[in-house]
Coordinates of C-alpha atoms in Angstrom, one line a residue:
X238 CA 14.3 11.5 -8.1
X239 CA 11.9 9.9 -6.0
X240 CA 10.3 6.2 -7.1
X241 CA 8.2 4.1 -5.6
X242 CA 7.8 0.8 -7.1
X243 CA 5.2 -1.4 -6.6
X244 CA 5.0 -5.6 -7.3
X245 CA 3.5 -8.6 -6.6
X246 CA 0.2 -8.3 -8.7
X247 CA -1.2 -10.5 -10.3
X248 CA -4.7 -12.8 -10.4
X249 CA -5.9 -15.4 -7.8
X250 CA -8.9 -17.7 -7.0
X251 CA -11.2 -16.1 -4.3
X252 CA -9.7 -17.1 -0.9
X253 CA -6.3 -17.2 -2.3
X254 CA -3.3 -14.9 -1.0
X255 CA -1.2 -12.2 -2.4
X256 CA 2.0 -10.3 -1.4
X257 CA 2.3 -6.7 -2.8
X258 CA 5.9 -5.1 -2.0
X259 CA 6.8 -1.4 -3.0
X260 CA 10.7 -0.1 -2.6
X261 CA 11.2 3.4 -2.6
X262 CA 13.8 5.6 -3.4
X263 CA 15.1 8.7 -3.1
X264 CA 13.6 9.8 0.1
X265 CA 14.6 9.1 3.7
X266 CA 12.3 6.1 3.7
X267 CA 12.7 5.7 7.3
X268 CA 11.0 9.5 7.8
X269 CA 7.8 8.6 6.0
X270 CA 4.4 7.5 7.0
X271 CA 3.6 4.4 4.1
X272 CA 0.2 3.2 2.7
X273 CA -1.5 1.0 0.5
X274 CA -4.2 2.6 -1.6
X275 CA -6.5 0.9 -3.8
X276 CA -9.0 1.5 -6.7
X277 CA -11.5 0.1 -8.4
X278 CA -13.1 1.1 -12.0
X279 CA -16.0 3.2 -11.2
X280 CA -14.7 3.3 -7.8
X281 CA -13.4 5.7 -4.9
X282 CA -9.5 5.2 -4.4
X283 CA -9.5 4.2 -0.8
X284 CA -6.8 4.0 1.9
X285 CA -6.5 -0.3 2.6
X286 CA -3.5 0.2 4.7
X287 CA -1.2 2.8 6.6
X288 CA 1.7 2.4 9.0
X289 CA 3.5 5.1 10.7
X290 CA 7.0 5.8 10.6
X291 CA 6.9 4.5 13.9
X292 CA 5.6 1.5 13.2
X293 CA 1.9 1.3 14.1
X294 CA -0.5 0.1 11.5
X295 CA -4.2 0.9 10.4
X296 CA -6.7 -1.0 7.9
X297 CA -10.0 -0.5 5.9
X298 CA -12.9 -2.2 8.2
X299 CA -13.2 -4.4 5.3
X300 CA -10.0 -5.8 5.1
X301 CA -9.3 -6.0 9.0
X302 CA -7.9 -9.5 10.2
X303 CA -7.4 -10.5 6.2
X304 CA -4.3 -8.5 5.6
X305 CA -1.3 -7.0 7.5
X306 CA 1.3 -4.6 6.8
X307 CA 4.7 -4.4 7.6
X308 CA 7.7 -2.4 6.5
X309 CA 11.5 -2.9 6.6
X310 CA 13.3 0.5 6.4
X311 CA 16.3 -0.9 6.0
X312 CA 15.2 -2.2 2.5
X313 CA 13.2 1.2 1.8
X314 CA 10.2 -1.6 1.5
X315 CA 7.0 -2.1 2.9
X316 CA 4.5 -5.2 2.0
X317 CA 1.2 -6.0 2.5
X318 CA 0.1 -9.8 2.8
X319 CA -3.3 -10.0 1.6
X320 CA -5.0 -13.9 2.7
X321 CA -8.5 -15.0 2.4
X322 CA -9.3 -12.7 -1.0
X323 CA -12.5 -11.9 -1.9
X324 CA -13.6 -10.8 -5.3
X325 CA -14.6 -7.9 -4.4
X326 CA -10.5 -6.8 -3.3
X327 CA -10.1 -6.5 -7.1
X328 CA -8.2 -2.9 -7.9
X329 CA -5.5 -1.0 -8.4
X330 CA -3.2 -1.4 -5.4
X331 CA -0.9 2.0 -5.0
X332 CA 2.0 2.8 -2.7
X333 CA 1.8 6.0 -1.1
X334 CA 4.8 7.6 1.1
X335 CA 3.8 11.0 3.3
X336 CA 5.7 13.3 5.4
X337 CA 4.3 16.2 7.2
X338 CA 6.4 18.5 8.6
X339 CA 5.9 22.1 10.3
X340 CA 4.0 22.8 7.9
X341 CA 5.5 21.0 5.1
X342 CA 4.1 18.3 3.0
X343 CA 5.8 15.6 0.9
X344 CA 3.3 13.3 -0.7
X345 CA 4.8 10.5 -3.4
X346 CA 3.0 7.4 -4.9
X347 CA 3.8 4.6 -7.3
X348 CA 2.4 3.8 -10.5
X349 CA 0.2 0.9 -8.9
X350 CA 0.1 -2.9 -9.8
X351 CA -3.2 -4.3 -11.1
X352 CA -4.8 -7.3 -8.0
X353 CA -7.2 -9.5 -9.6
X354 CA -9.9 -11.6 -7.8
X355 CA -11.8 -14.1 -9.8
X356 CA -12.7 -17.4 -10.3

């Protein structure tokens, strides 16, 4: 059974800083492409964060030079350090594991952990 669970939630002051950490399980971690998702109530449920299986990363315009991502396959866990918060970061944060493969697609997310902004 695969699980991907997701932590680190929780409120801060704007300008604050937050750590989100998912471990998976059940899947050769290791073989995945990860990603941070987010979304917002009345919102679209955007991509904030990706990074290959190899290693390379890619962010949201919006969050560029405020968070980074970085994964440790040897604890199935990836993180995402999020500094300088703004209100407007407030979501749903979801971790997201994908595979594609000759043709085959494996596609896995977490149940998401609530990142609240406000002063």
């Amino acid at each position: 059974q695969v699980q991907l669970v997701e932590s680190g939630g929780g409120l801060v002051q704007p300008g604050g800083s937050l750590r989100l950490t998912c471990v998976g399980s059940g899947i050769a971690f290791s073989d995945y492409d990860m990603g941070w998702y987010r979304q917002a109530p009345g919102e679209e449920h955007d991509l904030v964060a990706r990074i290959s299986s190899e290693g390379s990363t890619t962010f949201l315009d919006s969050v560029k030079g405020r968070f980074t991502m970085s994964r440790d396959d040897g604890k199935n866990t990836i993180y995402l350090q999020m500094n300088s918060l703004k209100v407007e970061d407030t979501a749903v944060y979801y971790c997201n594991a994908l595979r594609v493969n000759n043709g085959d697609k494996w596609d896995y997310w977490g149940q998401g952990t609530q990142v609240n902004v406000s002063s």
